[in-house]
Amino acid sequence: MLRPERMCRLLIAAPKGEIDTIVRELYRHNVYHIEDFVPESAAAESLSIGHPLSGASDAASALIKVRAIENACGIDPENVETREKLPASKVRAMIQTDLPVIQKEAEDLIASRSRLEARQKEHEQRARELEPFAAVPLDLEFYRGYTRFTVFAGHIAHDVTIDVPHEKYFSDRVSGNMIVVVVQIEHREQVERTLLDAGFQAIPVPEETGAPADRLKDHLEEGRRIADEIAEVNAKIAGIRERHTDFLVACDELLTADVERAEAPLRFATTEETFITEGWVPGDRADRIREALEKVTNGRIYIEELEVDDDARVPVEYENPSFASPTQVLMDIYARPRYSELDPTLMVAIVFPIFFGMILGDVGYGAVLLVLSLVLRKFLKSDEGRMLLKVLSYASISSIIFGVLYSEFFGFPLPWPPLIFSRHLNIGGEAGGHGPQVAELMIVAIWIGILHITLGRILGMINARKLYHGKHATKAVIANAGWLGTMWGIIILIWSFYAIPMMPDLTGFPVAIAVGVVLLVAGVIGIAQENPLEVVELPTIVSHVLSYARLVAVGLSSVAIAMVINFIAIGMMIEPQLEVITPVGVIIIIVGILVLLVGHALNTALGLLGGGLHSIRLHYVEFFTKFYKGGGKKYNPFGMKSKFTEE
């Protein structure tokens, strides 16, 4: 908590004869993060990259076949629900007996579908070519074969007058119009200029015979017939999916494990007789994996715990309470923490929903988003998506709580007055019984900004001691203290000259001015001692604190939109029609209800977007920039958790 999980760096060496056993055991435990061997140093001259284990090519070939079938049948293992785990031995036997049969059936169907689709596209293309000619009463063979005449056929902007002897057909029933002109060869250039001046675009005459309308009908009917055949093939492919999904995803999982195990030696260093690998294991599981490896090799293994000399190489695994775990996806979007620095996931997990609730702060909107997050969680299969929906559900609950405190329900006041501050605006002459307390809300938001940024600078001093060493660490600590002193110096000076509600009144206390000046000057010196150019960033102190005003401004805009929707839909459309019910009034009432529903649906989406983006922005820009570096490497253990198979 507030720190990534402690990692141990292990060096494992053993005879090559034990490599298969060790790889299988490491894979089974799924805790060892392999550090890939790179033969680039002089010390590694006698070492080389290992070779895949036997059976690697066969497993990879079978895996390609399985994934080709899955792709053809539209099977995504990540979205398949586990019904019953299949024994690995049974799956391996079925790979030899059943998989070739399924593969042949699927390949035949796919090849048949490809041929049918090619024919269908051909008929569709011919139908498109024939469509313009169907509007002209000429058989296709009459467009060619002349020695004394020229035939012009194509699209044209409008009908034209031909000044030489000719035969012409024009139709505006075709998109882009259609014109056919037959003239003697000696008049060709003159007619061509006349047509081009009218925007003529020639089109090729299809190489067919007979009436174009009949040929068009034939191609369309053939296309529909082929579409029916494609549907039958798709139904057969769907049958394969229905019958063999469990087997195919089990094959995928089992063969993926085989390939990963077989190719693991490509990540190891080897000599003629031994192999060596370095990797990372969570500290609380290091002893367990050591005992397991010694047991399966009967002690024919050497394991040493190495010193962690460079935290940039250490893979990072989060260690947070269960309720904060979903927020890790927001951290990964920004950057995973380094191994030595503070992990702010827990703080984000607590503060982000509070910010979201302060912005949206409506029982109705919060309830809609809560239901939406719970419903979508049943359909969304990806881990990242489900984690985001969990974060949304926490934020929605916070919005409901703040909605109770603000006394807001889709812009309407609840039966009790606001328990903290009122955000009800005067829309349509009605403020919900309570005027807005914008000034008070703004001051609260500024207080939140001051405290949040102060916490960030304190964490910055702590992180500096962890990330840096010697003079560099001291300078970084002093610089963070300087930023903190400068901010509080400015704040104390403001309090010394202006009496601000809900803030300390230091007017009339000369000592407060002196304290503010000392803090300000000392802070600027502390900032400059690390890097004098940082002084130009001093205005960001004010801008970052004032940025927290978005907690109020964005929320008030949502309230205003909700109240305007209510006023238009109910006050202007529905209520006047209830005095005397008329047929027209009923229509207006229905329209008013639609305006109410659509308006609040759109405002819910805006509330989700505004509340989410602005809340996370305050963390990414105003908070993290004070202390957080990020850039940690993700902990990726060798192995997998079996979902469809069991040993």
Short mmCIF file of C-alpha atoms in Angstrom, two decimals, residues 90-460:
data_model
loop_
_atom_site.label_atom_id
_atom_site.label_comp_id
_atom_site.label_asym_id
_atom_site.label_seq_id
_atom_site.Cartn_x
_atom_site.Cartn_y
_atom_site.Cartn_z
CA LYS A 90 -8.14 -35.36 -22.98
CA VAL A 91 -7.49 -32.16 -24.95
CA ARG A 92 -4.11 -33.46 -26.12
CA ALA A 93 -5.71 -36.69 -27.34
CA MET A 94 -8.44 -34.75 -29.15
CA ILE A 95 -5.82 -32.55 -30.84
CA GLN A 96 -4.52 -35.69 -32.55
CA THR A 97 -7.94 -37.17 -33.43
CA ASP A 98 -10.60 -34.43 -33.61
CA LEU A 99 -8.66 -31.30 -34.58
CA PRO A 100 -7.73 -32.47 -38.13
CA VAL A 101 -11.39 -33.32 -38.85
CA ILE A 102 -12.61 -29.95 -37.54
CA GLN A 103 -9.86 -28.17 -39.44
CA LYS A 104 -10.76 -29.84 -42.74
CA GLU A 105 -14.46 -29.13 -42.28
CA ALA A 106 -13.77 -25.48 -41.42
CA GLU A 107 -11.29 -25.02 -44.29
CA ASP A 108 -13.71 -26.52 -46.81
CA LEU A 109 -16.50 -24.24 -45.63
CA ILE A 110 -14.27 -21.19 -45.65
CA ALA A 111 -13.00 -21.98 -49.15
CA SER A 112 -16.58 -22.49 -50.34
CA ARG A 113 -17.65 -19.21 -48.80
CA SER A 114 -14.72 -17.39 -50.41
CA ARG A 115 -15.65 -18.74 -53.85
CA LEU A 116 -19.29 -17.80 -53.37
CA GLU A 117 -18.39 -14.30 -52.18
CA ALA A 118 -16.14 -13.81 -55.22
CA ARG A 119 -18.97 -14.86 -57.55
CA GLN A 120 -21.42 -12.66 -55.66
CA LYS A 121 -19.15 -9.64 -56.04
CA GLU A 122 -18.77 -10.38 -59.74
CA HIS A 123 -22.55 -10.41 -60.27
CA GLU A 124 -22.96 -7.26 -58.18
CA GLN A 125 -20.31 -5.51 -60.27
CA ARG A 126 -21.99 -6.55 -63.54
CA ALA A 127 -25.35 -5.40 -62.19
CA ARG A 128 -23.87 -1.98 -61.37
CA GLU A 129 -22.43 -1.75 -64.91
CA LEU A 130 -25.78 -2.70 -66.49
CA GLU A 131 -27.96 -0.42 -64.35
CA PRO A 132 -27.50 2.77 -66.46
CA PHE A 133 -28.18 0.88 -69.72
CA ALA A 134 -31.45 -0.59 -68.38
CA ALA A 135 -33.06 2.83 -68.88
CA VAL A 136 -32.31 2.78 -72.63
CA PRO A 137 -34.47 0.59 -75.00
CA LEU A 138 -31.48 -0.90 -76.86
CA ASP A 139 -30.07 -4.40 -76.72
CA LEU A 140 -26.44 -4.52 -75.73
CA GLU A 141 -25.23 -5.91 -79.07
CA PHE A 142 -26.49 -2.71 -80.80
CA TYR A 143 -23.80 -0.63 -79.05
CA ARG A 144 -20.88 -2.12 -81.01
CA GLY A 145 -19.84 -3.71 -84.31
CA TYR A 146 -20.36 -0.66 -86.60
CA THR A 147 -17.90 0.52 -89.27
CA ARG A 148 -19.73 3.69 -90.42
CA PHE A 149 -21.22 4.82 -87.09
CA THR A 150 -19.91 5.86 -83.65
CA VAL A 151 -21.87 5.20 -80.45
CA PHE A 152 -21.50 7.52 -77.44
CA ALA A 153 -22.87 6.13 -74.15
CA GLY A 154 -22.45 7.66 -70.70
CA HIS A 155 -23.61 10.07 -68.03
CA ILE A 156 -24.38 13.72 -68.75
CA ALA A 157 -25.47 16.72 -66.70
CA HIS A 158 -28.48 17.50 -68.95
CA ASP A 159 -30.00 16.71 -72.31
CA VAL A 160 -28.35 18.33 -75.36
CA THR A 161 -29.28 19.21 -78.93
CA ILE A 162 -27.26 17.50 -81.65
CA ASP A 163 -26.93 19.55 -84.87
CA VAL A 164 -26.08 16.64 -87.18
CA PRO A 165 -28.10 13.59 -88.25
CA HIS A 166 -28.17 11.23 -85.32
CA GLU A 167 -30.17 8.83 -83.17
CA LYS A 168 -30.37 9.72 -79.47
CA TYR A 169 -31.76 8.20 -76.24
CA PHE A 170 -31.82 10.24 -73.01
CA SER A 171 -33.09 9.19 -69.57
CA ASP A 172 -33.14 11.09 -66.28
CA ARG A 173 -34.30 7.97 -64.34
CA VAL A 174 -30.66 7.02 -63.81
CA SER A 175 -28.41 8.62 -61.21
CA GLY A 176 -26.31 11.13 -63.17
CA ASN A 177 -28.65 10.83 -66.19
CA MET A 178 -27.95 8.54 -69.15
CA ILE A 179 -27.47 9.43 -72.82
CA VAL A 180 -26.79 7.31 -75.91
CA VAL A 181 -26.01 9.00 -79.25
CA VAL A 182 -25.38 7.24 -82.58
CA VAL A 183 -23.81 9.38 -85.35
CA GLN A 184 -21.86 8.87 -88.53
CA ILE A 185 -18.11 8.66 -88.10
CA GLU A 186 -17.46 11.92 -89.98
CA HIS A 187 -19.46 13.84 -87.32
CA ARG A 188 -17.72 12.19 -84.40
CA GLU A 189 -15.48 15.09 -83.28
CA GLN A 190 -18.26 17.69 -83.52
CA VAL A 191 -20.69 15.57 -81.46
CA GLU A 192 -17.98 14.69 -78.96
CA ARG A 193 -17.25 18.40 -78.32
CA THR A 194 -20.97 19.10 -77.88
CA LEU A 195 -21.31 16.28 -75.34
CA LEU A 196 -18.17 17.21 -73.42
CA ASP A 197 -19.38 20.81 -73.12
CA ALA A 198 -22.49 19.38 -71.40
CA GLY A 199 -20.40 17.38 -68.88
CA PHE A 200 -20.47 14.04 -70.69
CA GLN A 201 -18.64 11.10 -69.02
CA ALA A 202 -18.36 7.95 -71.13
CA ILE A 203 -18.95 4.57 -69.51
CA PRO A 204 -17.94 1.17 -70.94
CA VAL A 205 -20.60 -1.00 -72.54
CA PRO A 206 -20.88 -4.39 -70.79
CA GLU A 207 -19.63 -7.31 -72.88
CA GLU A 208 -23.03 -9.02 -72.92
CA THR A 209 -25.97 -9.47 -75.27
CA GLY A 210 -29.70 -9.05 -74.94
CA ALA A 211 -31.87 -6.48 -73.21
CA PRO A 212 -29.95 -4.71 -70.37
CA ALA A 213 -33.01 -4.84 -68.07
CA ASP A 214 -33.24 -8.63 -68.48
CA ARG A 215 -29.52 -9.12 -67.91
CA LEU A 216 -29.68 -6.84 -64.87
CA LYS A 217 -32.54 -8.90 -63.45
CA ASP A 218 -30.59 -12.14 -64.06
CA HIS A 219 -27.49 -10.85 -62.25
CA LEU A 220 -29.52 -9.57 -59.29
CA GLU A 221 -31.37 -12.88 -58.97
CA GLU A 222 -28.09 -14.80 -59.18
CA GLY A 223 -26.59 -12.53 -56.52
CA ARG A 224 -29.55 -13.21 -54.21
CA ARG A 225 -29.27 -16.94 -54.80
CA ILE A 226 -25.56 -16.88 -53.96
CA ALA A 227 -26.33 -14.83 -50.85
CA ASP A 228 -28.66 -17.64 -49.74
CA GLU A 229 -25.87 -20.17 -50.30
CA ILE A 230 -23.46 -18.00 -48.29
CA ALA A 231 -26.01 -17.86 -45.48
CA GLU A 232 -26.18 -21.68 -45.50
CA VAL A 233 -22.38 -21.90 -45.30
CA ASN A 234 -22.34 -19.35 -42.46
CA ALA A 235 -24.94 -21.44 -40.65
CA LYS A 236 -22.67 -24.49 -40.95
CA ILE A 237 -19.71 -22.46 -39.65
CA ALA A 238 -21.89 -21.29 -36.78
CA GLY A 239 -22.63 -24.96 -36.11
CA ILE A 240 -18.90 -25.63 -35.79
CA ARG A 241 -18.68 -22.72 -33.39
CA GLU A 242 -21.60 -24.05 -31.35
CA ARG A 243 -20.29 -27.63 -31.17
CA HIS A 244 -16.57 -27.07 -30.73
CA THR A 245 -16.03 -23.71 -28.97
CA ASP A 246 -15.10 -25.33 -25.64
CA PHE A 247 -12.63 -27.67 -27.32
CA LEU A 248 -11.07 -24.98 -29.53
CA VAL A 249 -10.48 -22.47 -26.70
CA ALA A 250 -9.05 -25.29 -24.57
CA CYS A 251 -6.72 -26.19 -27.46
CA ASP A 252 -5.72 -22.54 -27.81
CA GLU A 253 -4.88 -22.28 -24.11
CA LEU A 254 -3.03 -25.60 -23.95
CA LEU A 255 -1.00 -25.03 -27.12
CA THR A 256 -0.21 -21.45 -26.13
CA ALA A 257 1.24 -22.81 -22.89
CA ASP A 258 3.21 -25.44 -24.83
CA VAL A 259 4.65 -22.83 -27.19
CA GLU A 260 5.56 -20.42 -24.38
CA ARG A 261 7.26 -23.19 -22.40
CA ALA A 262 9.08 -24.53 -25.47
CA GLU A 263 10.36 -21.09 -26.45
CA ALA A 264 11.38 -20.04 -22.92
CA PRO A 265 15.04 -21.14 -23.43
CA LEU A 266 15.31 -18.44 -26.10
CA ARG A 267 15.27 -16.03 -23.16
CA PHE A 268 17.97 -17.88 -21.18
CA ALA A 269 21.78 -17.86 -21.31
CA THR A 270 23.38 -21.27 -21.96
CA THR A 271 26.75 -22.98 -22.08
CA GLU A 272 27.49 -26.45 -23.41
CA GLU A 273 26.34 -28.08 -20.17
CA THR A 274 24.24 -25.58 -18.22
CA PHE A 275 21.71 -22.78 -18.54
CA ILE A 276 21.31 -19.58 -16.53
CA THR A 277 18.34 -17.28 -16.11
CA GLU A 278 17.69 -14.15 -14.10
CA GLY A 279 14.26 -12.97 -13.10
CA TRP A 280 12.03 -11.40 -10.53
CA VAL A 281 9.68 -12.93 -7.97
CA PRO A 282 7.44 -11.16 -5.41
CA GLY A 283 9.27 -11.17 -2.10
CA ASP A 284 6.62 -13.13 -0.21
CA ARG A 285 6.75 -15.98 -2.77
CA ALA A 286 10.50 -16.26 -3.30
CA ASP A 287 11.00 -19.00 -0.67
CA ARG A 288 8.09 -21.01 -2.05
CA ILE A 289 9.40 -21.02 -5.62
CA ARG A 290 12.90 -21.85 -4.38
CA GLU A 291 11.63 -24.89 -2.47
CA ALA A 292 9.50 -26.04 -5.40
CA LEU A 293 12.41 -25.87 -7.86
CA GLU A 294 14.79 -27.70 -5.52
CA LYS A 295 12.19 -30.40 -4.98
CA VAL A 296 11.43 -31.13 -8.67
CA THR A 297 15.16 -31.19 -9.57
CA ASN A 298 16.24 -33.18 -6.49
CA GLY A 299 18.61 -30.39 -5.58
CA ARG A 300 20.31 -30.26 -9.01
CA ILE A 301 19.88 -26.49 -9.18
CA TYR A 302 21.63 -23.35 -7.94
CA ILE A 303 19.49 -20.38 -6.85
CA GLU A 304 20.92 -17.09 -5.57
CA GLU A 305 19.14 -13.92 -4.55
CA LEU A 306 20.93 -11.00 -6.19
CA GLU A 307 21.13 -7.41 -5.03
CA VAL A 308 18.72 -4.94 -6.64
CA ASP A 309 21.15 -2.36 -8.04
CA ASP A 310 18.94 -0.50 -10.55
CA ASP A 311 15.30 0.11 -9.74
CA ALA A 312 14.57 0.91 -13.42
CA ARG A 313 15.01 -2.80 -14.21
CA VAL A 314 12.67 -4.00 -11.47
CA PRO A 315 9.20 -4.97 -12.77
CA VAL A 316 6.41 -3.33 -10.83
CA GLU A 317 3.38 -5.09 -9.43
CA TYR A 318 0.71 -3.08 -7.61
CA GLU A 319 -0.07 -3.85 -3.99
CA ASN A 320 -3.32 -2.15 -3.08
CA PRO A 321 -6.51 -2.94 -1.14
CA SER A 322 -9.17 -4.69 -3.21
CA PHE A 323 -11.36 -1.59 -3.49
CA ALA A 324 -8.44 0.40 -4.95
CA SER A 325 -7.38 -2.27 -7.47
CA PRO A 326 -9.74 -1.08 -10.26
CA THR A 327 -8.11 2.37 -10.13
CA GLN A 328 -4.86 0.77 -11.30
CA VAL A 329 -6.17 1.00 -14.86
CA LEU A 330 -6.19 4.82 -14.51
CA MET A 331 -2.61 4.67 -13.27
CA ASP A 332 -1.51 2.54 -16.23
CA ILE A 333 -3.08 5.06 -18.63
CA TYR A 334 -0.74 7.70 -17.15
CA ALA A 335 2.30 5.59 -16.20
CA ARG A 336 3.01 2.71 -13.85
CA PRO A 337 5.04 3.85 -10.80
CA ARG A 338 8.73 3.13 -10.57
CA TYR A 339 9.80 0.46 -8.13
CA SER A 340 11.30 2.93 -5.61
CA GLU A 341 8.66 5.64 -5.66
CA LEU A 342 5.34 6.07 -3.96
CA ASP A 343 2.33 4.44 -5.59
CA PRO A 344 -0.53 6.99 -5.55
CA THR A 345 -3.20 4.47 -6.62
CA LEU A 346 -4.85 4.42 -3.19
CA MET A 347 -5.05 8.21 -3.06
CA VAL A 348 -6.56 8.34 -6.56
CA ALA A 349 -9.03 5.60 -5.62
CA ILE A 350 -10.27 7.76 -2.73
CA VAL A 351 -10.09 11.26 -4.22
CA PHE A 352 -11.21 10.61 -7.81
CA PRO A 353 -14.76 9.49 -6.85
CA ILE A 354 -15.02 12.48 -4.47
CA PHE A 355 -14.10 14.90 -7.26
CA PHE A 356 -16.52 13.14 -9.62
CA GLY A 357 -19.31 13.34 -7.03
CA MET A 358 -18.65 17.02 -6.39
CA ILE A 359 -18.91 17.77 -10.11
CA LEU A 360 -21.96 15.66 -11.02
CA GLY A 361 -23.62 15.62 -7.59
CA ASP A 362 -27.10 14.46 -8.64
CA VAL A 363 -29.03 11.49 -7.26
CA GLY A 364 -30.76 10.79 -10.58
CA TYR A 365 -27.71 10.99 -12.81
CA GLY A 366 -25.65 9.03 -10.29
CA ALA A 367 -28.26 6.27 -10.14
CA VAL A 368 -28.41 6.03 -13.95
CA LEU A 369 -24.62 5.73 -14.21
CA LEU A 370 -24.51 3.18 -11.38
CA VAL A 371 -27.09 0.96 -13.09
CA LEU A 372 -25.30 1.42 -16.42
CA SER A 373 -21.93 0.39 -14.93
CA LEU A 374 -23.44 -2.70 -13.27
CA VAL A 375 -25.28 -3.79 -16.42
CA LEU A 376 -22.33 -3.27 -18.78
CA ARG A 377 -20.07 -5.22 -16.44
CA LYS A 378 -22.09 -8.36 -17.26
CA PHE A 379 -21.43 -7.96 -20.99
CA LEU A 380 -17.89 -6.55 -21.04
CA LYS A 381 -15.28 -9.31 -20.84
CA SER A 382 -11.95 -7.45 -20.92
CA ASP A 383 -10.29 -6.91 -17.54
CA GLU A 384 -9.47 -3.28 -18.27
CA GLY A 385 -13.05 -2.50 -19.27
CA ARG A 386 -14.49 -4.17 -16.18
CA MET A 387 -12.04 -2.26 -13.95
CA LEU A 388 -13.08 1.05 -15.54
CA LEU A 389 -16.72 0.17 -14.93
CA LYS A 390 -15.93 -0.55 -11.28
CA VAL A 391 -14.31 2.87 -10.98
CA LEU A 392 -17.45 4.34 -12.59
CA SER A 393 -19.66 2.53 -10.08
CA TYR A 394 -17.67 4.02 -7.15
CA ALA A 395 -17.87 7.46 -8.75
CA SER A 396 -21.63 7.03 -9.30
CA ILE A 397 -22.17 6.18 -5.64
CA SER A 398 -20.21 9.31 -4.72
CA SER A 399 -22.42 11.31 -7.10
CA ILE A 400 -25.54 9.96 -5.38
CA ILE A 401 -24.15 10.91 -1.95
CA PHE A 402 -23.30 14.44 -3.09
CA GLY A 403 -26.70 14.62 -4.79
CA VAL A 404 -28.31 14.00 -1.40
CA LEU A 405 -26.10 16.70 0.14
CA TYR A 406 -26.82 19.17 -2.71
CA SER A 407 -30.52 18.13 -2.75
CA GLU A 408 -30.55 17.47 -6.50
CA PHE A 409 -32.48 14.92 -8.58
CA PHE A 410 -32.28 15.45 -12.36
CA GLY A 411 -32.13 19.19 -11.65
CA PHE A 412 -35.16 19.10 -9.32
CA PRO A 413 -34.79 19.84 -5.60
CA LEU A 414 -35.32 16.96 -3.19
CA PRO A 415 -37.84 17.35 -0.32
CA TRP A 416 -35.12 18.71 1.98
CA PRO A 417 -32.89 21.79 1.67
CA PRO A 418 -29.23 21.35 0.66
CA LEU A 419 -27.23 19.91 3.53
CA ILE A 420 -23.99 21.63 2.48
CA PHE A 421 -24.16 24.24 -0.31
CA SER A 422 -26.91 24.98 -2.80
CA ARG A 423 -26.26 24.74 -6.55
CA HIS A 424 -29.86 25.49 -7.59
CA LEU A 425 -29.93 28.26 -10.19
CA ASN A 426 -32.68 30.73 -11.03
CA ILE A 427 -33.97 29.14 -14.24
CA GLY A 428 -37.39 30.30 -15.44
CA GLY A 429 -37.90 32.34 -12.28
CA GLU A 430 -37.47 29.26 -10.07
CA ALA A 431 -34.36 28.48 -8.05
CA GLY A 432 -35.68 25.35 -6.45
CA GLY A 433 -36.37 27.24 -3.24
CA HIS A 434 -32.67 27.92 -2.62
CA GLY A 435 -30.32 30.35 -4.34
CA PRO A 436 -26.93 29.21 -5.59
CA GLN A 437 -23.97 29.59 -3.22
CA VAL A 438 -21.36 29.97 -5.94
CA ALA A 439 -18.85 31.98 -3.88
CA GLU A 440 -18.86 29.47 -1.04
CA LEU A 441 -18.48 26.56 -3.46
CA MET A 442 -15.57 28.28 -5.19
CA ILE A 443 -13.77 28.86 -1.88
CA VAL A 444 -14.23 25.19 -0.96
CA ALA A 445 -12.80 24.19 -4.35
CA ILE A 446 -9.79 26.50 -3.80
CA TRP A 447 -9.24 24.93 -0.35
CA ILE A 448 -9.28 21.48 -1.97
CA GLY A 449 -6.72 22.66 -4.51
CA ILE A 450 -4.45 24.11 -1.83
CA LEU A 451 -4.53 20.92 0.27
CA HIS A 452 -4.22 18.58 -2.73
CA ILE A 453 -1.19 20.42 -4.12
CA THR A 454 0.35 20.65 -0.64
CA LEU A 455 0.05 16.88 -0.32
CA GLY A 456 1.65 16.50 -3.75
CA ARG A 457 4.66 18.60 -2.75
CA ILE A 458 5.10 16.67 0.52
CA LEU A 459 5.02 13.42 -1.43
CA GLY A 460 7.52 15.00 -3.83
#
